[in-house]
Amino acid sequence: MHLRHILIIFTLASCWSTVSGVDLAEARKRLGTPDPATIPWPDGVPPSQALVDLGRTLFFDRRLSAKQNQSCASCHNPELGLSDGLALGIGTNGNRVGRNAPHLYNLAWSTVLYWDGRMTNMDEQATKPIQSKSQMAMDLGELEARLRGVAAYRTAFHSIFGDPAAPADGSAITRERLGQAIAAFERTLVSRDSAFDRHLAGAKDALMPEAVRGLDLFLGKANCIACHSGPNFTDDSFHNIGVKSADAGRAAIVPGALAQNAFRTPGLRNIALTAPYMHDGSIPTLEAVVRFYARGGDAPTPDTLVRKIDLSEGDIRDLIAFLSALSDPLRIPIPAVP
Amino acid sequence: MFTGLPSFRSVARCPAGGLLLLALPVAATAATVEGTFTFTKLTPSVALVYLPEDTGALPQEVAISHKNKAFTPRLAVGAPGSAVLFRNEDTAQYNIFAEDKELKISFDAGISEPGSSVEQKVTWPEGTVLRCGCKVHPAMEVYIAALRSRFVATVEFAPGQKTASFSIPDVPTGATLVRVWTPRQPATDLKATPSAILDFTHKGATYGSVAVTIKP
């Protein structure tokens, strides 16, 4: 074969697999479908169905807020992408919460919690918004008493945690177990059957051509994969992406130059359902998010990952198409609260 | 205390499930410490096995690289006074730090740019282990053990890995005391005459064990 022909074939092959010098096949390996077998359960043991069911009921129970006017599901609403559709949430007293309510999809794998990562233990975290003055503003001692007054909770906690020989008198209801139950339910909120997952599994017609091009941009020129990596599209790390904000973010927990104004990378599963975006809910749509990154953010940042990206209008459309292909809305049965 | 031993250091390392033996000079009269960790759940990220009675290791340079939001190795060993060199081999930035009130260690390397290095001396007490991390990549962790022992095995578990074997060659004949450390529980001494088993327990339940044998 003539050398020139060989070079042309080689060049074509290179174009096929790389964008901006990125090996797309290699980059794809940094994504995936989450495997429930890898969930890091507390003490290494999956919860019982009874505990999950109890947690689900508590999650939807408005008794958990001081004024009994909102439940966990008020800010993590299954119909609103397990968020609330608001830039900043609303507390039991009608006040604004300081940050955007994050979605809860695939939180079971998360190694850090909250926008600033101030907690790592879901069982312990689950009761914090209940106590938070700006959120549910409920004293846990009062809540224990409130729940002990409900026969169905006395029975449920006793059957899961209590001594079978003892009466179901409500003594099995404790704040720690409340947290365990809610977190057990939250760990079941696993999204893993999106169009993208079917594409990964080999379904040739799973993704629209726009989404396929969007995936290549995600891995290549736009370099979203630098932070939104892994089966849940998050590196569980903190980045200052250049949102104009006075919020110190991670630096309030761990002071440091890179931590200043840095926030936890949100997972992107069901991201099309969870608008508005960013820690302060300041960006209303996915289109606006992509344009924000394309212009290199709105505020100076020391993070060198954030820089202008030359995206055409078609590129922007394709990225949105790909991000929307990560949707797998969960059907979450709303329990009858006792 | 062992005396009259050559001043080498035998480190058997088990990265991500494979067994890799490094630097194995042969002593005149020597035995081998062998063992296997087995976990049913709660597998630790790393484990350390060493002969605590030896004090022959000298300060040296300990290289730790960070790339793809992970340290390599994830468990390092250096005698007190050693210089630990953190090398950023990534295209991303990091902020290496340690904060350990018990060991009274607090350092913040600031922004580590791609290609740069920062040095930290091993100033924490002999026999203790410092955890270092990154301020913006909280899943990253590396444990650095301050040890004067020359007879050490480090084990690194991959996600999902349940068992790992280790070997410390060329240990002095007659040695029986073996110390085992994992991040979840304090260092524990075993008398291997010639074998011993240590169970790992959590909330009263056993989740794993290590079997150690000293072979002549």
Coordinates of C-alpha atoms in Angstrom, one line a residue:
Chain A
M1 CA 0.0 0.0 0.0
H2 CA 1.2 3.4 -0.8
L3 CA 2.5 5.4 2.2
R4 CA 0.1 8.3 1.5
H5 CA -2.8 5.9 1.6
I6 CA -1.6 4.5 4.9
L7 CA -1.3 8.0 6.4
I8 CA -4.8 8.9 5.3
I9 CA -6.3 5.7 6.8
F10 CA -4.3 6.4 10.0
T11 CA -5.6 10.0 10.1
L12 CA -9.2 8.9 9.6
A13 CA -8.9 6.3 12.3
S14 CA -7.5 9.0 14.7
C15 CA -10.4 11.3 13.9
W16 CA -12.8 8.5 14.6
S17 CA -11.6 7.9 18.2
T18 CA -10.3 11.3 19.4
V19 CA -11.6 14.8 19.9
S20 CA -9.2 17.5 20.9
G21 CA -6.6 14.8 21.5
V22 CA -8.8 12.9 23.9
D23 CA -9.1 9.2 23.5
L24 CA -12.9 8.9 23.7
A25 CA -13.0 5.1 24.0
E26 CA -10.7 5.4 27.0
A27 CA -12.7 8.4 28.5
R28 CA -15.9 6.4 28.2
K29 CA -14.5 3.9 30.7
R30 CA -14.7 6.6 33.3
L31 CA -18.5 6.5 33.1
G32 CA -20.7 3.5 33.7
T33 CA -23.9 2.2 35.2
P34 CA -24.0 2.0 38.9
D35 CA -23.9 -1.5 40.4
P36 CA -26.1 -1.8 43.5
A37 CA -23.8 -4.6 44.7
T38 CA -21.1 -1.9 45.3
I39 CA -23.2 0.3 47.7
P40 CA -21.2 0.8 50.9
W41 CA -23.9 -0.1 53.4
P42 CA -23.4 0.9 57.0
D43 CA -21.6 -2.0 58.7
G44 CA -21.5 -3.7 55.3
V45 CA -25.0 -5.0 55.5
P46 CA -28.0 -4.0 53.3
P47 CA -31.1 -2.8 55.3
S48 CA -34.2 -4.9 55.8
Q49 CA -37.2 -4.0 53.7
A50 CA -39.0 -3.2 56.9
L51 CA -36.4 -0.5 57.7
V52 CA -36.6 0.9 54.2
D53 CA -40.4 1.1 54.4
L54 CA -40.3 2.8 57.8
G55 CA -37.8 5.3 56.4
R56 CA -40.0 5.9 53.4
T57 CA -43.0 6.7 55.6
L58 CA -40.9 9.0 57.8
F59 CA -39.5 10.7 54.7
F60 CA -43.1 11.8 53.8
D61 CA -44.3 12.6 57.3
R62 CA -44.8 16.3 58.0
R63 CA -44.6 15.6 61.8
L64 CA -40.8 15.9 61.3
S65 CA -41.0 19.7 60.9
A66 CA -41.7 22.0 63.8
K67 CA -45.0 23.3 62.3
Q68 CA -45.9 19.9 60.9
N69 CA -46.2 21.6 57.5
Q70 CA -43.4 20.0 55.6
S71 CA -41.7 16.6 55.3
C72 CA -38.3 15.6 53.8
A73 CA -40.2 15.2 50.5
S74 CA -41.2 18.8 50.5
C75 CA -37.7 19.8 49.5
H76 CA -36.8 16.4 47.9
N77 CA -40.0 15.9 46.0
P78 CA -40.1 12.8 43.7
E79 CA -42.1 14.8 41.2
L80 CA -39.4 17.5 41.0
G81 CA -36.3 15.4 40.6
L82 CA -36.0 14.8 44.3
S83 CA -35.5 18.5 44.7
D84 CA -38.1 21.3 45.0
G85 CA -37.8 23.4 41.8
L86 CA -36.8 26.4 43.7
A87 CA -33.5 28.3 43.7
L88 CA -33.4 28.3 47.5
G89 CA -35.6 26.1 49.6
I90 CA -38.3 27.1 52.1
G91 CA -38.2 26.2 55.8
T92 CA -41.0 25.3 58.1
N93 CA -41.3 28.9 59.2
G94 CA -41.6 30.2 55.6
N95 CA -38.0 31.5 55.5
R96 CA -35.6 30.9 52.6
V97 CA -32.9 28.2 53.1
G98 CA -29.3 29.3 52.4
R99 CA -28.6 26.9 49.5
N100 CA -30.4 25.0 46.7
A101 CA -31.9 21.7 47.8
P102 CA -29.7 19.0 46.2
H103 CA -31.3 16.0 44.5
L104 CA -30.9 12.6 46.3
Y105 CA -30.4 10.3 43.3
N106 CA -27.7 7.6 43.9
L107 CA -26.7 9.2 47.2
A108 CA -26.0 5.7 48.4
W109 CA -22.5 5.9 46.9
S110 CA -21.7 9.4 48.0
T111 CA -18.7 9.8 50.2
V112 CA -19.5 13.4 51.1
L113 CA -22.8 15.1 51.9
Y114 CA -24.1 18.6 51.6
W115 CA -22.8 21.2 49.1
D116 CA -19.8 21.8 51.3
G117 CA -19.2 18.2 52.3
R118 CA -19.5 18.8 56.0
M119 CA -20.8 15.4 56.7
T120 CA -20.0 11.9 55.4
N121 CA -22.4 9.6 57.3
M122 CA -25.9 9.4 55.8
D123 CA -27.4 8.0 59.0
E124 CA -26.2 10.9 61.0
Q125 CA -26.9 13.5 58.2
A126 CA -30.6 12.4 57.9
T127 CA -31.6 14.1 61.1
K128 CA -29.7 17.3 60.5
P129 CA -32.2 19.1 58.2
I130 CA -34.9 18.1 60.8
Q131 CA -33.0 20.1 63.5
S132 CA -31.8 22.9 61.3
K133 CA -33.4 26.2 62.4
S134 CA -33.7 27.3 58.8
Q135 CA -35.2 24.1 57.6
M136 CA -37.6 21.9 59.7
A137 CA -36.5 23.5 63.0
M138 CA -37.6 20.5 65.0
D139 CA -36.1 19.5 68.4
L140 CA -35.3 15.8 68.2
G141 CA -36.4 15.1 71.7
E142 CA -39.8 16.6 70.9
L143 CA -39.9 14.6 67.7
E144 CA -39.2 11.3 69.5
A145 CA -42.1 12.1 71.8
R146 CA -44.3 13.0 68.9
L147 CA -43.6 9.8 67.1
R148 CA -44.0 7.7 70.2
G149 CA -47.6 9.0 70.3
V150 CA -48.3 7.2 67.0
A151 CA -49.2 3.6 67.4
A152 CA -48.0 2.6 63.9
Y153 CA -44.5 4.0 64.6
R154 CA -44.4 2.3 68.1
T155 CA -45.1 -1.0 66.4
A156 CA -42.7 -0.5 63.4
F157 CA -39.7 0.7 65.5
H158 CA -40.3 -2.1 68.0
S159 CA -40.5 -4.8 65.4
I160 CA -37.3 -3.6 63.8
F161 CA -35.2 -2.6 66.7
G162 CA -36.9 -3.6 70.0
D163 CA -36.7 -6.5 72.3
P164 CA -39.4 -9.0 71.1
A165 CA -40.1 -9.9 74.8
A166 CA -40.7 -6.3 75.7
P167 CA -43.9 -4.3 75.0
A168 CA -44.0 -1.9 72.0
D169 CA -44.2 1.1 74.2
G170 CA -42.3 3.5 72.0
S171 CA -39.0 3.2 73.7
A172 CA -37.5 1.8 70.5
I173 CA -38.0 5.1 68.9
T174 CA -34.8 7.1 69.0
R175 CA -33.2 9.8 66.9
E176 CA -30.4 7.5 65.8
R177 CA -32.8 4.9 64.5
L178 CA -34.9 7.7 62.9
G179 CA -31.8 8.6 60.9
Q180 CA -31.0 5.0 60.1
A181 CA -34.5 4.5 58.7
I182 CA -34.6 7.6 56.6
A183 CA -31.0 7.0 55.2
A184 CA -32.0 3.3 54.5
F185 CA -34.8 4.6 52.3
E186 CA -32.6 7.3 50.7
R187 CA -30.1 4.6 49.7
T188 CA -32.8 2.9 47.7
L189 CA -33.2 5.9 45.4
V190 CA -31.0 4.4 42.7
S191 CA -31.3 5.5 39.1
R192 CA -29.6 3.2 36.6
D193 CA -31.9 2.6 33.6
S194 CA -31.5 5.8 31.6
A195 CA -31.1 5.9 27.8
F196 CA -27.4 6.3 28.4
D197 CA -27.3 3.1 30.5
R198 CA -29.2 1.2 27.7
H199 CA -26.6 2.6 25.3
L200 CA -23.8 1.4 27.5
A201 CA -25.5 -2.0 27.6
G202 CA -25.3 -2.2 23.8
A203 CA -28.7 -1.0 22.6
K204 CA -27.9 0.7 19.3
D205 CA -31.1 2.8 19.2
A206 CA -30.9 4.0 22.8
L207 CA -29.4 7.4 22.1
M208 CA -30.4 10.1 19.6
P209 CA -27.6 11.1 17.3
E210 CA -27.6 14.5 19.1
A211 CA -27.0 12.7 22.5
V212 CA -24.2 10.6 21.0
R213 CA -22.4 13.7 19.8
G214 CA -23.1 15.3 23.2
L215 CA -21.5 12.3 24.9
D216 CA -18.4 12.8 22.7
L217 CA -18.3 16.5 23.7
F218 CA -18.9 15.6 27.3
L219 CA -15.8 13.4 27.2
G220 CA -13.8 15.5 24.8
K221 CA -13.8 19.2 24.0
A222 CA -16.1 20.2 26.9
N223 CA -14.2 18.0 29.3
C224 CA -17.2 17.7 31.7
I225 CA -15.7 14.3 32.5
A226 CA -13.0 16.0 34.5
C227 CA -15.4 16.4 37.4
H228 CA -18.6 14.6 36.4
S229 CA -17.0 11.1 36.2
G230 CA -17.9 7.6 37.4
P231 CA -21.2 5.8 37.3
N232 CA -22.9 8.7 39.1
F233 CA -21.3 11.4 37.1
T234 CA -19.6 13.0 40.1
D235 CA -16.0 12.9 41.5
D236 CA -17.4 13.6 45.0
S237 CA -14.9 16.5 45.1
F238 CA -15.1 20.2 45.4
H239 CA -14.6 22.8 42.7
N240 CA -14.9 26.6 42.4
I241 CA -16.5 26.8 39.0
G242 CA -16.8 30.5 38.9
V243 CA -20.3 31.1 40.2
K244 CA -20.6 34.7 41.5
S245 CA -21.4 34.1 45.2
A246 CA -20.3 35.2 48.6
D247 CA -20.7 31.7 49.9
A248 CA -17.3 30.3 51.1
G249 CA -18.5 26.8 50.4
R250 CA -16.0 24.0 51.2
A251 CA -13.6 26.6 52.7
A252 CA -15.9 27.1 55.6
I253 CA -15.3 23.4 56.5
V254 CA -11.7 23.0 55.4
P255 CA -10.0 26.4 54.8
G256 CA -7.8 26.5 51.7
A257 CA -7.3 28.4 48.5
L258 CA -8.8 25.7 46.2
A259 CA -11.6 25.1 48.7
Q260 CA -12.7 28.8 48.7
N261 CA -16.1 29.1 47.0
A262 CA -15.8 25.5 46.0
F263 CA -18.9 23.2 46.2
R264 CA -19.4 19.4 45.8
T265 CA -19.8 18.2 42.3
P266 CA -23.4 17.2 41.9
G267 CA -24.2 13.8 40.2
L268 CA -25.8 14.3 36.9
R269 CA -28.3 11.4 36.9
N270 CA -31.8 12.9 36.3
I271 CA -30.1 16.3 36.0
A272 CA -32.7 17.4 33.4
L273 CA -35.4 17.0 36.2
T274 CA -33.6 19.0 38.9
A275 CA -33.6 22.6 37.8
P276 CA -32.6 25.2 38.9
Y277 CA -28.8 24.5 39.2
M278 CA -25.7 25.4 41.2
H279 CA -25.4 25.7 45.0
D280 CA -27.5 28.8 45.0
G281 CA -30.0 27.7 42.3
S282 CA -28.8 30.8 40.3
I283 CA -28.9 29.1 36.9
P284 CA -32.4 28.2 35.8
T285 CA -31.9 25.8 32.9
L286 CA -29.5 23.2 31.5
E287 CA -28.9 25.5 28.5
A288 CA -27.9 28.3 30.8
V289 CA -25.6 25.9 32.6
V290 CA -23.8 24.8 29.4
R291 CA -23.5 28.4 28.3
F292 CA -22.1 29.3 31.7
Y293 CA -19.3 26.7 31.4
A294 CA -18.7 27.7 27.7
R295 CA -17.9 31.3 28.8
G296 CA -15.6 30.0 31.5
G297 CA -17.8 30.9 34.5
D298 CA -18.8 34.3 35.8
A299 CA -16.3 34.9 38.6
P300 CA -12.5 34.4 38.9
T301 CA -11.4 31.0 40.1
P302 CA -8.1 29.4 40.8
D303 CA -9.4 26.1 39.4
T304 CA -7.6 25.6 36.1
L305 CA -10.3 23.2 35.0
V306 CA -12.6 26.1 34.4
R307 CA -11.9 27.9 31.2
K308 CA -13.6 29.1 28.1
I309 CA -14.8 26.3 25.8
D310 CA -15.5 27.0 22.1
L311 CA -18.9 25.5 21.7
S312 CA -21.2 26.0 18.7
E313 CA -24.9 26.4 19.1
G314 CA -25.2 22.8 17.8
D315 CA -22.7 21.7 20.4
I316 CA -24.8 23.2 23.1
R317 CA -27.9 21.5 21.8
D318 CA -26.0 18.2 21.7
L319 CA -24.7 18.5 25.2
I320 CA -28.2 19.2 26.5
A321 CA -29.5 16.1 24.6
F322 CA -26.8 13.9 26.2
L323 CA -27.5 15.3 29.7
S324 CA -31.2 14.6 29.2
A325 CA -30.4 11.0 28.2
L326 CA -29.3 10.5 31.8
S327 CA -33.0 10.7 32.9
D328 CA -34.5 7.7 34.6
P329 CA -37.3 9.1 36.8
L330 CA -37.9 6.8 39.7
R331 CA -41.5 5.7 40.6
I332 CA -41.5 6.3 44.3
P333 CA -44.8 5.1 45.9
I334 CA -46.0 7.7 48.3
P335 CA -46.8 5.9 51.5
A336 CA -49.9 6.4 53.7
V337 CA -48.6 8.3 56.6
P338 CA -50.2 7.1 59.8
Chain B
M1 CA 15.5 -5.6 69.8
F2 CA 17.2 -7.3 66.9
T3 CA 20.9 -6.6 66.4
G4 CA 23.6 -7.4 63.9
L5 CA 21.3 -7.2 60.9
P6 CA 22.2 -5.8 57.6
S7 CA 20.7 -2.3 57.0
F8 CA 18.3 -3.1 54.3
R9 CA 14.6 -2.8 54.3
S10 CA 12.3 -5.4 52.8
V11 CA 9.0 -4.2 51.8
A12 CA 6.4 -6.5 50.3
R13 CA 3.6 -4.5 48.7
C14 CA 0.3 -5.8 47.5
P15 CA -1.2 -3.1 45.2
A16 CA -4.8 -3.6 44.0
G17 CA -5.0 -7.3 44.6
G18 CA -1.7 -8.4 43.1
L19 CA 1.3 -9.5 45.1
L20 CA 4.5 -7.7 44.3
L21 CA 7.7 -8.3 46.0
L22 CA 10.3 -5.6 46.0
A23 CA 13.9 -5.4 47.2
L24 CA 14.6 -8.8 48.6
P25 CA 18.2 -9.1 49.8
V26 CA 19.0 -12.4 51.5
A27 CA 20.1 -12.6 55.1
A28 CA 22.3 -15.4 56.3
T29 CA 19.9 -16.9 58.7
A30 CA 16.4 -15.8 57.9
A31 CA 12.8 -16.7 58.2
T32 CA 9.8 -15.4 56.4
V33 CA 6.6 -13.9 57.7
E34 CA 3.6 -14.9 55.6
G35 CA 0.0 -14.2 56.0
T36 CA -3.4 -13.6 54.5
F37 CA -6.1 -11.1 55.2
T38 CA -9.7 -12.3 54.7
F39 CA -12.7 -10.0 55.0
T40 CA -16.4 -10.9 54.7
K41 CA -17.3 -7.2 54.7
L42 CA -15.9 -3.8 55.7
T43 CA -12.6 -4.5 53.9
P44 CA -10.2 -1.7 54.8
S45 CA -8.5 0.3 52.2
V46 CA -5.0 -0.7 53.4
A47 CA -3.3 -2.9 56.0
L48 CA 0.1 -2.8 57.6
V49 CA 2.1 -5.7 59.0
Y50 CA 5.6 -5.3 60.6
L51 CA 8.0 -6.6 63.2
P52 CA 7.9 -3.8 65.8
E53 CA 11.0 -4.9 67.7
D54 CA 13.3 -4.0 64.9
T55 CA 14.6 -0.4 64.8
G56 CA 17.2 -0.5 62.1
A57 CA 15.5 1.6 59.4
L58 CA 17.1 5.0 58.6
P59 CA 15.3 8.1 57.4
Q60 CA 14.9 8.1 53.6
E61 CA 12.9 9.8 50.9
V62 CA 9.4 8.5 50.5
A63 CA 7.7 9.3 47.2
I64 CA 3.9 9.6 47.0
S65 CA 2.3 10.6 43.7
H66 CA -1.2 11.9 43.2
K67 CA -3.0 11.5 39.9
N68 CA -6.7 10.8 38.9
K69 CA -7.8 11.8 42.4
A70 CA -5.8 9.0 44.1
F71 CA -2.5 8.6 45.9
T72 CA 0.0 6.0 44.9
P73 CA 0.9 4.3 47.1
R74 CA -2.0 4.5 49.5
L75 CA 0.1 3.3 52.4
A76 CA 3.7 4.4 52.8
V77 CA 6.3 3.8 55.4
G78 CA 9.2 6.0 56.5
A79 CA 11.4 6.1 59.5
P80 CA 11.0 9.3 61.7
G81 CA 12.9 12.1 60.0
S82 CA 12.2 10.8 56.5
A83 CA 11.2 13.3 53.8
V84 CA 7.8 12.5 52.2
L85 CA 7.6 13.9 48.7
F86 CA 4.1 14.5 47.4
R87 CA 4.4 14.7 43.6
N88 CA 1.5 16.0 41.5
E89 CA 1.6 13.8 38.4
D90 CA -1.8 15.0 37.2
T91 CA -3.0 17.8 35.0
A92 CA -5.4 18.9 37.8
Q93 CA -4.7 20.8 41.0
Y94 CA -4.6 19.4 44.5
N95 CA -4.4 20.7 48.0
I96 CA -2.6 18.1 50.2
F97 CA -3.1 18.4 53.9
A98 CA -3.2 16.5 57.2
E99 CA -5.0 17.4 60.4
D100 CA -4.5 15.0 63.3
K101 CA -5.0 16.4 66.8
E102 CA -3.9 13.3 68.5
L103 CA -0.6 13.2 66.7
K104 CA -0.4 17.0 66.8
I105 CA 0.2 17.2 63.1
S106 CA -1.3 20.0 61.0
F107 CA 0.0 20.9 57.5
D108 CA -1.5 22.5 54.5
A109 CA 0.5 22.3 51.3
G110 CA -1.7 24.9 49.5
I111 CA -2.5 24.6 45.8
S112 CA -0.3 21.9 44.2
E113 CA 0.0 22.7 40.5
P114 CA 0.5 20.0 37.9
G115 CA 4.1 18.8 37.9
S116 CA 4.9 20.3 41.3
S117 CA 6.1 18.6 44.5
V118 CA 5.8 19.4 48.2
E119 CA 7.8 17.8 51.0
Q120 CA 6.7 16.9 54.5
K121 CA 9.0 15.4 57.1
V122 CA 7.9 12.4 59.1
T123 CA 7.7 14.2 62.5
W124 CA 5.0 12.1 64.1
P125 CA 6.0 9.5 66.7
E126 CA 7.5 6.1 65.8
G127 CA 4.8 3.5 65.5
T128 CA 2.0 5.9 64.6
V129 CA 0.3 6.4 61.3
L130 CA -0.8 9.7 59.8
R131 CA -3.6 10.1 57.4
C132 CA -3.2 12.7 54.7
G133 CA -5.8 13.9 52.2
C134 CA -6.8 16.5 49.8
K135 CA -9.0 19.4 50.7
V136 CA -11.0 19.3 47.5
H137 CA -10.9 15.6 46.8
P138 CA -12.1 14.1 50.1
A139 CA -12.1 10.5 48.9
M140 CA -8.3 10.7 48.5
E141 CA -6.3 9.3 51.4
V142 CA -2.8 8.1 52.0
Y143 CA -1.6 6.7 55.3
I144 CA 2.0 7.2 56.2
A145 CA 3.5 5.1 59.0
A146 CA 6.4 6.3 61.0
L147 CA 8.4 3.0 61.5
R148 CA 12.0 2.2 62.3
S149 CA 11.3 -1.4 61.5
R150 CA 13.0 -2.7 58.4
F151 CA 10.6 -5.7 58.2
V152 CA 7.3 -4.4 56.8
A153 CA 4.5 -5.5 54.5
T154 CA 2.0 -3.0 53.1
V155 CA -1.3 -4.2 51.6
E156 CA -3.6 -2.2 49.5
F157 CA -7.1 -3.5 48.8
A158 CA -9.0 -2.8 45.6
P159 CA -12.7 -2.1 45.8
G160 CA -14.5 -5.4 46.4
Q161 CA -11.4 -7.3 47.2
K162 CA -11.9 -9.7 50.1
T163 CA -8.5 -11.4 50.5
A164 CA -4.9 -10.4 50.2
S165 CA -1.7 -12.2 51.0
F166 CA 1.6 -10.7 52.1
S167 CA 5.1 -11.8 52.8
I168 CA 8.0 -10.3 54.7
P169 CA 11.2 -12.1 53.7
D170 CA 14.5 -12.4 55.4
V171 CA 13.3 -11.6 58.9
P172 CA 15.7 -12.7 61.7
T173 CA 15.3 -16.3 62.9
G174 CA 13.6 -16.3 66.3
A175 CA 11.4 -13.3 65.6
T176 CA 7.8 -13.9 66.8
L177 CA 6.2 -10.6 67.5
V178 CA 4.2 -9.2 64.6
R179 CA 2.2 -6.0 64.7
V180 CA -0.9 -5.6 62.5
W181 CA -2.6 -2.2 61.8
T182 CA -5.6 -1.2 59.7
P183 CA -7.3 2.2 59.6
R184 CA -10.4 0.9 61.4
Q185 CA -8.7 -0.4 64.6
P186 CA -5.5 0.3 66.5
A187 CA -2.3 -1.6 66.0
T188 CA -2.4 -5.1 67.6
D189 CA 0.5 -7.4 68.5
L190 CA 0.5 -11.0 67.6
K191 CA 2.8 -13.7 69.0
A192 CA 3.4 -15.9 66.0
T193 CA 4.9 -19.2 67.4
P194 CA 4.9 -20.0 64.6
S195 CA 1.3 -19.0 63.7
A196 CA -1.4 -16.7 65.0
I197 CA -4.7 -15.4 63.9
L198 CA -6.2 -12.0 64.6
D199 CA -9.9 -11.4 64.2
F200 CA -11.3 -8.0 63.2
T201 CA -14.5 -7.1 65.0
H202 CA -17.1 -4.3 64.8
K203 CA -20.0 -4.0 67.1
G204 CA -19.2 -7.5 68.5
A205 CA -19.3 -9.2 65.1
T206 CA -16.3 -10.5 63.3
Y207 CA -15.9 -9.1 59.8
G208 CA -12.4 -10.4 58.9
S209 CA -9.2 -11.9 60.1
V210 CA -5.5 -12.1 59.4
A211 CA -3.6 -15.3 59.7
V212 CA 0.2 -14.9 60.2
T213 CA 2.9 -17.6 60.1
I214 CA 6.6 -17.3 60.5
K215 CA 8.4 -19.9 58.4
P216 CA 12.0 -20.8 58.9

